[in-house]
PDB file of C-alpha atoms in Angstrom:
ATOM      1  CA  UNK T  65    -102.089  -1.076  15.282  1.00 47.00           C
ATOM      2  CA  UNK T  66    -103.125  -1.961  11.510  1.00 49.00           C
ATOM      3  CA  UNK T  67    -100.954  -0.446   9.002  1.00 47.00           C
ATOM      4  CA  UNK T  68    -102.180   0.430   5.672  1.00 49.00           C
ATOM      5  CA  UNK T  69    -100.837  -1.108   2.582  1.00 53.00           C
ATOM      6  CA  UNK T  70     -98.634   1.167   0.028  1.00 45.00           C
ATOM      7  CA  UNK T  71     -98.270   0.520  -3.006  1.00 47.00           C
ATOM      8  CA  UNK T  72     -95.295   2.034  -5.397  1.00 42.00           C
ATOM      9  CA  UNK T  73     -97.462   5.069  -6.577  1.00 48.00           C
ATOM     10  CA  UNK T  74     -97.162   6.214  -3.031  1.00 45.00           C
ATOM     11  CA  UNK T  75     -93.550   7.066  -3.479  1.00 43.00           C
ATOM     12  CA  UNK T  76     -92.361   9.584  -5.540  1.00 43.00           C
ATOM     13  CA  UNK T  77     -90.290   8.566  -8.547  1.00 44.00           C
ATOM     14  CA  UNK T  78     -86.886   8.148  -8.374  1.00 42.00           C
ATOM     15  CA  UNK T  79     -85.213   9.934 -11.524  1.00 44.00           C
ATOM     16  CA  UNK T  80     -82.580   8.044 -13.370  1.00 51.00           C
ATOM     17  CA  UNK T  81     -78.888  10.072 -13.726  1.00 55.00           C
ATOM     18  CA  UNK T  82     -77.844  10.977 -17.166  1.00 59.00           C
ATOM     19  CA  UNK T  83     -75.123   9.562 -18.686  1.00 64.00           C
ATOM     20  CA  UNK T  84     -72.507   9.671 -20.818  1.00 68.00           C
ATOM     21  CA  UNK T  85     -71.136   8.082 -23.884  1.00 70.00           C
ATOM     22  CA  UNK T  86     -68.180   8.863 -26.515  1.00 72.00           C
ATOM     23  CA  UNK T  87     -69.374   9.946 -29.709  1.00 71.00           C
ATOM     24  CA  UNK T  88     -68.144   7.601 -32.860  1.00 65.00           C
ATOM     25  CA  UNK T  89     -66.038   4.352 -32.849  1.00 63.00           C
ATOM     26  CA  UNK T  90     -63.597   3.806 -30.640  1.00 64.00           C
ATOM     27  CA  UNK T  91     -61.384   1.032 -29.434  1.00 62.00           C
ATOM     28  CA  UNK T  92     -61.708  -1.746 -27.131  1.00 62.00           C
ATOM     29  CA  UNK T  93     -62.869  -0.856 -23.678  1.00 74.00           C
ATOM     30  CA  UNK T  94     -60.016  -2.726 -21.808  1.00 85.00           C
ATOM     31  CA  UNK T  95     -56.107  -2.576 -23.143  1.00 88.00           C
ATOM     32  CA  UNK T  96     -53.753  -5.271 -22.594  1.00 89.00           C
ATOM     33  CA  UNK T  97     -50.940  -5.211 -20.165  1.00 94.00           C
ATOM     34  CA  UNK T  98     -48.117  -2.484 -21.614  1.00 94.00           C
ATOM     35  CA  UNK T  99     -44.639  -3.931 -22.127  1.00 92.00           C
ATOM     36  CA  UNK T 100     -41.863  -2.606 -20.107  1.00 93.00           C
ATOM     37  CA  UNK T 101     -39.592  -2.193 -22.971  1.00 92.00           C
ATOM     38  CA  UNK T 102     -42.019  -0.019 -24.964  1.00 94.00           C
ATOM     39  CA  UNK T 103     -42.786   3.661 -24.659  1.00 95.00           C
ATOM     40  CA  UNK T 104     -45.455   3.949 -22.348  1.00 98.00           C
ATOM     41  CA  UNK T 105     -48.102   6.637 -23.542  1.00 98.00           C
ATOM     42  CA  UNK T 106     -51.539   7.628 -21.999  1.00 98.00           C
ATOM     43  CA  UNK T 107     -54.368   9.886 -24.421  1.00 97.00           C
ATOM     44  CA  UNK T 108     -57.241  11.538 -22.797  1.00 96.00           C
ATOM     45  CA  UNK T 109     -59.290  14.482 -24.479  1.00 94.00           C
ATOM     46  CA  UNK T 110     -60.339  15.761 -21.153  1.00 91.00           C
ATOM     47  CA  UNK T 111     -62.219  17.561 -19.249  1.00 91.00           C
ATOM     48  CA  UNK T 112     -59.000  18.829 -17.065  1.00 94.00           C
ATOM     49  CA  UNK T 113     -60.330  17.462 -13.639  1.00 94.00           C
ATOM     50  CA  UNK T 114     -60.938  14.253 -15.205  1.00 94.00           C
ATOM     51  CA  UNK T 115     -56.853  13.921 -16.707  1.00 97.00           C
ATOM     52  CA  UNK T 116     -56.259  15.093 -13.196  1.00 98.00           C
ATOM     53  CA  UNK T 117     -57.980  12.343 -11.461  1.00 97.00           C
ATOM     54  CA  UNK T 118     -56.481   9.776 -14.065  1.00 97.00           C
ATOM     55  CA  UNK T 119     -52.760  10.481 -13.364  1.00 98.00           C
ATOM     56  CA  UNK T 120     -53.068   8.318 -10.069  1.00 98.00           C
ATOM     57  CA  UNK T 121     -54.623   5.779 -12.492  1.00 97.00           C
ATOM     58  CA  UNK T 122     -51.660   6.283 -14.722  1.00 98.00           C
ATOM     59  CA  UNK T 123     -49.231   6.043 -12.126  1.00 98.00           C
ATOM     60  CA  UNK T 124     -50.622   2.865 -10.971  1.00 97.00           C
ATOM     61  CA  UNK T 125     -50.354   1.206 -14.529  1.00 97.00           C
ATOM     62  CA  UNK T 126     -46.720   2.529 -15.105  1.00 97.00           C
ATOM     63  CA  UNK T 127     -45.477   1.218 -11.874  1.00 97.00           C
ATOM     64  CA  UNK T 128     -46.945  -2.307 -12.225  1.00 96.00           C
ATOM     65  CA  UNK T 129     -45.152  -2.759 -15.929  1.00 96.00           C
ATOM     66  CA  UNK T 130     -42.011  -1.452 -15.188  1.00 96.00           C
ATOM     67  CA  UNK T 131     -41.987   1.868 -16.205  1.00 97.00           C
ATOM     68  CA  UNK T 132     -40.441   5.007 -14.250  1.00 96.00           C
ATOM     69  CA  UNK T 133     -42.136   7.835 -16.557  1.00 97.00           C
ATOM     70  CA  UNK T 134     -44.907   7.855 -19.010  1.00 98.00           C
ATOM     71  CA  UNK T 135     -46.062  10.428 -21.861  1.00 98.00           C
ATOM     72  CA  UNK T 136     -49.202  12.184 -21.809  1.00 98.00           C
ATOM     73  CA  UNK T 137     -50.978  12.709 -25.116  1.00 98.00           C
ATOM     74  CA  UNK T 138     -53.736  15.662 -24.688  1.00 98.00           C
ATOM     75  CA  UNK T 139     -56.503  14.583 -27.773  1.00 96.00           C
ATOM     76  CA  UNK T 140     -58.507  17.749 -29.003  1.00 96.00           C
ATOM     77  CA  UNK T 141     -61.508  17.911 -31.295  1.00 91.00           C
ATOM     78  CA  UNK T 142     -63.375  15.105 -29.522  1.00 90.00           C
ATOM     79  CA  UNK T 143     -66.720  15.033 -27.668  1.00 84.00           C
ATOM     80  CA  UNK T 144     -68.904  13.333 -25.630  1.00 80.00           C
ATOM     81  CA  UNK T 145     -72.946  13.113 -25.557  1.00 77.00           C
ATOM     82  CA  UNK T 146     -74.686  13.391 -22.517  1.00 73.00           C
ATOM     83  CA  UNK T 147     -77.967  11.790 -22.290  1.00 73.00           C
ATOM     84  CA  UNK T 148     -80.659  12.861 -19.761  1.00 68.00           C
ATOM     85  CA  UNK T 149     -82.989  10.714 -18.427  1.00 66.00           C
ATOM     86  CA  UNK T 150     -85.662  12.213 -20.549  1.00 73.00           C
ATOM     87  CA  UNK T 151     -83.993  10.966 -23.402  1.00 72.00           C
ATOM     88  CA  UNK T 152     -82.697  14.558 -24.647  1.00 75.00           C
ATOM     89  CA  UNK T 153     -79.097  13.970 -25.972  1.00 76.00           C
ATOM     90  CA  UNK T 154     -76.863  17.450 -25.904  1.00 71.00           C
ATOM     91  CA  UNK T 155     -73.358  17.511 -27.033  1.00 79.00           C
ATOM     92  CA  UNK T 156     -70.296  17.949 -25.012  1.00 79.00           C
ATOM     93  CA  UNK T 157     -67.225  19.389 -26.406  1.00 84.00           C
ATOM     94  CA  UNK T 158     -63.794  18.347 -24.583  1.00 89.00           C
ATOM     95  CA  UNK T 159     -60.371  19.190 -24.959  1.00 91.00           C
ATOM     96  CA  UNK T 160     -59.742  22.180 -27.719  1.00 92.00           C
ATOM     97  CA  UNK T 161     -56.241  23.281 -28.572  1.00 95.00           C
ATOM     98  CA  UNK T 162     -56.611  26.273 -26.313  1.00 94.00           C
ATOM     99  CA  UNK T 163     -57.331  24.303 -23.030  1.00 93.00           C
ATOM    100  CA  UNK T 164     -55.229  21.379 -24.031  1.00 96.00           C
ATOM    101  CA  UNK T 165     -52.347  24.279 -24.263  1.00 96.00           C
ATOM    102  CA  UNK T 166     -53.217  25.935 -20.642  1.00 96.00           C
ATOM    103  CA  UNK T 167     -52.970  22.163 -18.932  1.00 97.00           C
ATOM    104  CA  UNK T 168     -49.684  21.156 -20.637  1.00 98.00           C
ATOM    105  CA  UNK T 169     -47.572  23.503 -18.398  1.00 98.00           C
ATOM    106  CA  UNK T 170     -48.801  21.514 -15.370  1.00 98.00           C
ATOM    107  CA  UNK T 171     -48.075  18.049 -16.860  1.00 98.00           C
ATOM    108  CA  UNK T 172     -44.633  18.993 -17.623  1.00 98.00           C
ATOM    109  CA  UNK T 173     -43.639  19.820 -14.355  1.00 98.00           C
ATOM    110  CA  UNK T 174     -44.518  16.518 -13.023  1.00 98.00           C
ATOM    111  CA  UNK T 175     -41.289  14.173 -12.323  1.00 98.00           C
ATOM    112  CA  UNK T 176     -43.668  10.993 -13.503  1.00 98.00           C
ATOM    113  CA  UNK T 177     -44.368  12.462 -16.846  1.00 98.00           C
ATOM    114  CA  UNK T 178     -41.418  11.967 -19.577  1.00 98.00           C
ATOM    115  CA  UNK T 179     -43.540  14.504 -22.582  1.00 98.00           C
ATOM    116  CA  UNK T 180     -46.843  16.124 -23.323  1.00 98.00           C
ATOM    117  CA  UNK T 181     -47.811  15.908 -27.167  1.00 98.00           C
ATOM    118  CA  UNK T 182     -51.459  17.431 -28.418  1.00 98.00           C
ATOM    119  CA  UNK T 183     -53.189  16.609 -31.923  1.00 97.00           C
ATOM    120  CA  UNK T 184     -56.707  15.306 -32.614  1.00 95.00           C
ATOM    121  CA  UNK T 185     -55.284  12.094 -33.366  1.00 95.00           C
ATOM    122  CA  UNK T 186     -54.997   8.859 -31.365  1.00 94.00           C
ATOM    123  CA  UNK T 187     -51.028   8.364 -31.611  1.00 95.00           C
ATOM    124  CA  UNK T 188     -50.125   4.843 -32.708  1.00 94.00           C
ATOM    125  CA  UNK T 189     -49.911   2.155 -29.429  1.00 93.00           C
ATOM    126  CA  UNK T 190     -51.206   5.078 -26.847  1.00 96.00           C
ATOM    127  CA  UNK T 191     -53.509   3.674 -24.378  1.00 96.00           C
ATOM    128  CA  UNK T 192     -56.543   5.674 -24.829  1.00 94.00           C
ATOM    129  CA  UNK T 193     -58.490   6.507 -21.277  1.00 94.00           C
ATOM    130  CA  UNK T 194     -61.522   8.104 -22.962  1.00 91.00           C
ATOM    131  CA  UNK T 195     -63.670   4.485 -22.834  1.00 88.00           C
ATOM    132  CA  UNK T 196     -63.554   5.229 -19.287  1.00 86.00           C
ATOM    133  CA  UNK T 197     -66.950   7.092 -20.070  1.00 82.00           C
ATOM    134  CA  UNK T 198     -68.384   4.136 -21.610  1.00 76.00           C
ATOM    135  CA  UNK T 199     -68.133   1.637 -18.690  1.00 67.00           C
ATOM    136  CA  UNK T 200     -71.429   0.375 -18.061  1.00 56.00           C
ATOM    137  CA  UNK T 201     -70.248  -1.083 -14.476  1.00 57.00           C
ATOM    138  CA  UNK T 202     -69.744   2.331 -13.043  1.00 62.00           C
ATOM    139  CA  UNK T 203     -72.164   5.089 -13.010  1.00 64.00           C
ATOM    140  CA  UNK T 204     -70.196   8.341 -13.485  1.00 64.00           C
ATOM    141  CA  UNK T 205     -72.835  10.598 -11.322  1.00 64.00           C
ATOM    142  CA  UNK T 206     -71.589   8.526  -8.262  1.00 71.00           C
ATOM    143  CA  UNK T 207     -68.306   7.183  -6.562  1.00 76.00           C
ATOM    144  CA  UNK T 208     -65.056   8.278  -7.056  1.00 86.00           C
ATOM    145  CA  UNK T 209     -63.708   9.645 -10.393  1.00 90.00           C
ATOM    146  CA  UNK T 210     -59.827   8.127 -10.316  1.00 92.00           C
ATOM    147  CA  UNK T 211     -61.657   4.841  -9.652  1.00 90.00           C
ATOM    148  CA  UNK T 212     -63.568   4.890 -13.053  1.00 89.00           C
ATOM    149  CA  UNK T 213     -60.311   4.242 -14.531  1.00 92.00           C
ATOM    150  CA  UNK T 214     -59.958   0.647 -13.270  1.00 92.00           C
ATOM    151  CA  UNK T 215     -62.174  -1.179 -15.525  1.00 89.00           C
ATOM    152  CA  UNK T 216     -59.756  -0.363 -18.271  1.00 91.00           C
ATOM    153  CA  UNK T 217     -57.097  -2.860 -16.929  1.00 93.00           C
ATOM    154  CA  UNK T 218     -58.474  -5.643 -15.076  1.00 91.00           C
ATOM    155  CA  UNK T 219     -55.191  -6.960 -14.867  1.00 94.00           C
ATOM    156  CA  UNK T 220     -54.183  -4.342 -12.412  1.00 94.00           C
ATOM    157  CA  UNK T 221     -53.766  -5.820  -8.833  1.00 92.00           C
ATOM    158  CA  UNK T 222     -52.494  -2.712  -6.698  1.00 90.00           C
ATOM    159  CA  UNK T 223     -54.416   0.215  -7.237  1.00 89.00           C
ATOM    160  CA  UNK T 224     -53.875   3.747  -6.682  1.00 93.00           C
ATOM    161  CA  UNK T 225     -53.232   4.808  -3.156  1.00 94.00           C
ATOM    162  CA  UNK T 226     -55.318   8.191  -3.442  1.00 96.00           C
ATOM    163  CA  UNK T 227     -54.616   9.317  -0.010  1.00 96.00           C
ATOM    164  CA  UNK T 228     -50.934  10.804  -1.085  1.00 97.00           C
ATOM    165  CA  UNK T 229     -50.586  13.665  -3.121  1.00 98.00           C
ATOM    166  CA  UNK T 230     -49.887  13.451  -7.225  1.00 98.00           C
ATOM    167  CA  UNK T 231     -49.333  16.715  -8.397  1.00 98.00           C
ATOM    168  CA  UNK T 232     -45.935  18.157  -7.621  1.00 98.00           C
ATOM    169  CA  UNK T 233     -43.809  21.246  -8.584  1.00 97.00           C
ATOM    170  CA  UNK T 234     -45.815  23.734  -7.244  1.00 97.00           C
ATOM    171  CA  UNK T 235     -43.545  27.061  -6.652  1.00 96.00           C
ATOM    172  CA  UNK T 236     -44.531  29.091  -3.620  1.00 93.00           C
ATOM    173  CA  UNK T 237     -46.069  32.403  -4.977  1.00 96.00           C
ATOM    174  CA  UNK T 238     -46.821  35.753  -3.687  1.00 96.00           C
ATOM    175  CA  UNK T 239     -50.711  35.634  -2.943  1.00 97.00           C
ATOM    176  CA  UNK T 240     -50.643  39.373  -1.337  1.00 96.00           C
ATOM    177  CA  UNK T 241     -51.299  38.079   2.091  1.00 96.00           C
ATOM    178  CA  UNK T 242     -54.179  36.035   1.345  1.00 98.00           C
ATOM    179  CA  UNK T 243     -54.292  32.340   2.763  1.00 98.00           C
ATOM    180  CA  UNK T 244     -57.515  30.763   1.163  1.00 98.00           C
ATOM    181  CA  UNK T 245     -58.574  30.052  -2.250  1.00 98.00           C
ATOM    182  CA  UNK T 246     -62.352  30.190  -3.112  1.00 98.00           C
ATOM    183  CA  UNK T 247     -63.521  29.189  -6.548  1.00 97.00           C
ATOM    184  CA  UNK T 248     -67.306  28.547  -7.727  1.00 95.00           C
ATOM    185  CA  UNK T 249     -68.582  27.635 -10.590  1.00 90.00           C
ATOM    186  CA  UNK T 250     -72.170  27.588 -12.320  1.00 84.00           C
ATOM    187  CA  UNK T 251     -72.124  23.806 -12.404  1.00 82.00           C
ATOM    188  CA  UNK T 252     -71.672  21.226  -9.360  1.00 74.00           C
ATOM    189  CA  UNK T 253     -73.674  23.593  -7.361  1.00 82.00           C
ATOM    190  CA  UNK T 254     -76.032  22.950  -4.592  1.00 84.00           C
ATOM    191  CA  UNK T 255     -79.810  24.413  -4.325  1.00 83.00           C
ATOM    192  CA  UNK T 256     -80.050  26.700  -1.166  1.00 86.00           C
ATOM    193  CA  UNK T 257     -76.422  27.338  -0.382  1.00 93.00           C
ATOM    194  CA  UNK T 258     -74.272  30.279  -0.658  1.00 93.00           C
ATOM    195  CA  UNK T 259     -70.647  31.051   0.337  1.00 96.00           C
ATOM    196  CA  UNK T 260     -72.109  34.558   1.755  1.00 96.00           C
ATOM    197  CA  UNK T 261     -70.996  33.587   5.391  1.00 95.00           C
ATOM    198  CA  UNK T 262     -67.575  33.837   4.178  1.00 97.00           C
ATOM    199  CA  UNK T 263     -67.601  37.692   4.179  1.00 97.00           C
ATOM    200  CA  UNK T 264     -66.214  38.542   7.299  1.00 97.00           C
ATOM    201  CA  UNK T 265     -62.835  36.653   5.802  1.00 98.00           C
ATOM    202  CA  UNK T 266     -63.003  38.423   2.413  1.00 97.00           C
ATOM    203  CA  UNK T 267     -59.886  40.176   3.199  1.00 97.00           C
ATOM    204  CA  UNK T 268     -57.960  36.742   3.654  1.00 98.00           C
ATOM    205  CA  UNK T 269     -59.774  35.360   0.357  1.00 98.00           C
ATOM    206  CA  UNK T 270     -58.899  35.076  -3.236  1.00 98.00           C
ATOM    207  CA  UNK T 271     -61.108  34.058  -6.046  1.00 98.00           C
ATOM    208  CA  UNK T 272     -59.437  31.417  -8.773  1.00 98.00           C
ATOM    209  CA  UNK T 273     -61.449  31.256 -11.845  1.00 96.00           C
ATOM    210  CA  UNK T 274     -63.058  33.022 -14.920  1.00 95.00           C
ATOM    211  CA  UNK T 275     -64.040  36.208 -15.226  1.00 97.00           C
ATOM    212  CA  UNK T 276     -67.457  35.472 -15.712  1.00 96.00           C
ATOM    213  CA  UNK T 277     -67.596  33.425 -12.529  1.00 96.00           C
ATOM    214  CA  UNK T 278     -65.992  36.222 -10.318  1.00 97.00           C
ATOM    215  CA  UNK T 279     -68.546  38.488 -11.485  1.00 97.00           C
ATOM    216  CA  UNK T 280     -71.421  35.950 -10.955  1.00 96.00           C
ATOM    217  CA  UNK T 281     -70.168  34.916  -7.073  1.00 96.00           C
ATOM    218  CA  UNK T 282     -69.932  38.857  -6.525  1.00 97.00           C
ATOM    219  CA  UNK T 283     -73.322  39.530  -7.805  1.00 95.00           C
ATOM    220  CA  UNK T 284     -74.208  36.666  -5.560  1.00 94.00           C
ATOM    221  CA  UNK T 285     -72.302  36.964  -2.461  1.00 96.00           C
ATOM    222  CA  UNK T 286     -69.753  39.937  -1.640  1.00 97.00           C
ATOM    223  CA  UNK T 287     -66.734  41.733  -3.675  1.00 97.00           C
ATOM    224  CA  UNK T 288     -63.591  39.313  -3.469  1.00 98.00           C
ATOM    225  CA  UNK T 289     -59.752  39.511  -4.966  1.00 98.00           C
ATOM    226  CA  UNK T 290     -59.683  37.579  -8.036  1.00 98.00           C
ATOM    227  CA  UNK T 291     -56.632  36.187  -8.941  1.00 97.00           C
ATOM    228  CA  UNK T 292     -56.140  35.482 -12.725  1.00 96.00           C
ATOM    229  CA  UNK T 293     -54.030  33.031 -13.946  1.00 96.00           C
ATOM    230  CA  UNK T 294     -52.007  32.290 -17.150  1.00 96.00           C
ATOM    231  CA  UNK T 295     -52.330  28.812 -17.183  1.00 97.00           C
ATOM    232  CA  UNK T 296     -52.799  25.610 -15.034  1.00 98.00           C
ATOM    233  CA  UNK T 297     -49.350  25.595 -13.857  1.00 98.00           C
ATOM    234  CA  UNK T 298     -49.734  28.831 -12.176  1.00 98.00           C
ATOM    235  CA  UNK T 299     -53.016  27.899 -10.758  1.00 98.00           C
ATOM    236  CA  UNK T 300     -50.667  24.730  -9.139  1.00 98.00           C
ATOM    237  CA  UNK T 301     -48.619  27.496  -7.647  1.00 98.00           C
ATOM    238  CA  UNK T 302     -51.410  29.874  -6.304  1.00 98.00           C
ATOM    239  CA  UNK T 303     -52.778  26.409  -4.781  1.00 98.00           C
ATOM    240  CA  UNK T 304     -49.817  25.166  -3.485  1.00 98.00           C
ATOM    241  CA  UNK T 305     -49.216  28.371  -1.611  1.00 98.00           C
ATOM    242  CA  UNK T 306     -52.736  28.655   0.026  1.00 98.00           C
ATOM    243  CA  UNK T 307     -53.466  27.255   3.393  1.00 98.00           C
ATOM    244  CA  UNK T 308     -56.794  26.546   2.827  1.00 98.00           C
ATOM    245  CA  UNK T 309     -58.966  25.984  -0.406  1.00 98.00           C
ATOM    246  CA  UNK T 310     -62.632  26.224  -0.500  1.00 98.00           C
ATOM    247  CA  UNK T 311     -65.024  25.179  -3.392  1.00 96.00           C
ATOM    248  CA  UNK T 312     -67.228  22.952  -5.660  1.00 94.00           C
ATOM    249  CA  UNK T 313     -66.351  20.441  -8.195  1.00 92.00           C
ATOM    250  CA  UNK T 314     -63.881  21.576 -10.555  1.00 94.00           C
ATOM    251  CA  UNK T 315     -60.661  21.525 -12.243  1.00 95.00           C
ATOM    252  CA  UNK T 316     -59.338  23.423  -9.434  1.00 97.00           C
ATOM    253  CA  UNK T 317     -60.592  21.267  -6.604  1.00 97.00           C
ATOM    254  CA  UNK T 318     -59.137  18.216  -8.301  1.00 97.00           C
ATOM    255  CA  UNK T 319     -55.872  19.857  -8.558  1.00 98.00           C
ATOM    256  CA  UNK T 320     -56.196  20.848  -4.811  1.00 98.00           C
ATOM    257  CA  UNK T 321     -57.178  17.136  -4.092  1.00 98.00           C
ATOM    258  CA  UNK T 322     -53.936  15.697  -5.939  1.00 98.00           C
ATOM    259  CA  UNK T 323     -51.612  18.154  -3.633  1.00 98.00           C
ATOM    260  CA  UNK T 324     -53.760  17.355  -0.496  1.00 98.00           C
ATOM    261  CA  UNK T 325     -54.169  20.824   0.505  1.00 97.00           C
ATOM    262  CA  UNK T 326     -56.677  21.446   3.743  1.00 98.00           C
ATOM    263  CA  UNK T 327     -59.627  21.672   1.588  1.00 98.00           C
ATOM    264  CA  UNK T 328     -63.674  22.142   2.025  1.00 98.00           C
ATOM    265  CA  UNK T 329     -65.714  20.559  -0.924  1.00 97.00           C
ATOM    266  CA  UNK T 330     -69.285  21.931  -1.609  1.00 95.00           C
ATOM    267  CA  UNK T 331     -71.178  18.574  -2.130  1.00 92.00           C
ATOM    268  CA  UNK T 332     -73.587  19.161  -5.405  1.00 86.00           C
ATOM    269  CA  UNK T 333     -77.038  17.946  -5.651  1.00 81.00           C
ATOM    270  CA  UNK T 334     -76.354  15.550  -8.128  1.00 77.00           C
ATOM    271  CA  UNK T 335     -73.143  14.134  -9.744  1.00 77.00           C
ATOM    272  CA  UNK T 336     -71.354  14.067  -6.396  1.00 81.00           C
ATOM    273  CA  UNK T 337     -68.390  12.174  -7.794  1.00 83.00           C
ATOM    274  CA  UNK T 338     -65.188  13.914  -6.007  1.00 89.00           C
ATOM    275  CA  UNK T 339     -64.492  11.724  -2.891  1.00 91.00           C
ATOM    276  CA  UNK T 340     -61.909  13.348  -0.799  1.00 95.00           C
ATOM    277  CA  UNK T 341     -59.470  11.401   0.787  1.00 95.00           C
ATOM    278  CA  UNK T 342     -56.262  11.711   2.735  1.00 96.00           C
ATOM    279  CA  UNK T 343     -55.308  15.228   4.252  1.00 96.00           C
ATOM    280  CA  UNK T 344     -57.520  17.400   5.761  1.00 98.00           C
ATOM    281  CA  UNK T 345     -60.653  18.011   4.164  1.00 97.00           C
ATOM    282  CA  UNK T 346     -64.375  18.395   5.283  1.00 97.00           C
ATOM    283  CA  UNK T 347     -67.628  18.252   3.399  1.00 96.00           C
ATOM    284  CA  UNK T 348     -69.668  21.112   3.041  1.00 96.00           C
ATOM    285  CA  UNK T 349     -73.927  20.794   3.099  1.00 93.00           C
ATOM    286  CA  UNK T 350     -75.580  24.004   4.119  1.00 90.00           C
ATOM    287  CA  UNK T 351     -74.510  27.341   5.387  1.00 87.00           C
ATOM    288  CA  UNK T 352     -74.986  26.933   9.060  1.00 87.00           C
ATOM    289  CA  UNK T 353     -72.664  23.919   9.564  1.00 94.00           C
ATOM    290  CA  UNK T 354     -70.256  24.975   6.708  1.00 95.00           C
ATOM    291  CA  UNK T 355     -69.617  28.166   9.009  1.00 96.00           C
ATOM    292  CA  UNK T 356     -68.809  25.856  11.843  1.00 96.00           C
ATOM    293  CA  UNK T 357     -66.995  23.669   9.784  1.00 97.00           C
ATOM    294  CA  UNK T 358     -64.875  26.496   8.091  1.00 97.00           C
ATOM    295  CA  UNK T 359     -64.041  28.300  11.152  1.00 97.00           C
ATOM    296  CA  UNK T 360     -62.479  24.705  12.792  1.00 98.00           C
ATOM    297  CA  UNK T 361     -60.374  24.738   9.633  1.00 98.00           C
ATOM    298  CA  UNK T 362     -59.568  28.303   9.777  1.00 98.00           C
ATOM    299  CA  UNK T 363     -58.386  28.490  13.323  1.00 98.00           C
ATOM    300  CA  UNK T 364     -56.442  25.325  12.367  1.00 97.00           C
ATOM    301  CA  UNK T 365     -54.650  26.258   9.190  1.00 98.00           C
ATOM    302  CA  UNK T 366     -54.996  30.185   8.616  1.00 96.00           C
ATOM    303  CA  UNK T 367     -54.037  32.069  11.676  1.00 89.00           C
TER     304      UNK T 367
END
């Protein structure tokens, strides 16, 4: 059979993903190997999930340079620009003082964190983690966020072990008989996917998120108990007390990944850059198989 010739015009164009760039001047894209006799300080301006995913890298740098602990500086008032494939640029603010304050109690619980500071300045001698966004060799819309930081320290030989927990200090808390934590933000969704298949189990579920996120979930799915939190240390307690965590790519999933709780991750249509590793996990793509996966995890962990 003769095959017809094809041309590039016969195929739909592949869209170029958006990218991020740091606003304003910044330091070099790599930093020197820290000295063992100098305090080790890392600076990060957010967002929260990005910082949680940066912690394995920070621990690897500390271990490689003879530091048992390090300090974290939460830099406020910065921003990045997201550039779409069509050239449209829109700003994305990072940490503000309030957001940094919500994260601080979580970091202060970590046994490897010496101290946490907050300001709009980059402390002298601090290792700036923000240029991970400008690494041209890493597409921020793919891959695994914890590995985005590796080009900042090309001298680092032993990469982080992402299969082991790296968040600690969760305090068991009363969830009112609930065993499943669910969250769903506006971002990182998947077209045509709905969590409505979970409605028969709604008495076992608590929703973690903002009032707006909770209201939107109830409009699209079903009524569910909303657990409000004062800060991310309290979110750590809630997640660490659950038997199963379900949701999309959010700061809460970054925390669940760091805790290695049994977890089900909704894979978004774009920017799928949360890659689970270690512990019990599965990926959700469409409701029918998602239900089958959920039932298996529910039987295993929630009985």
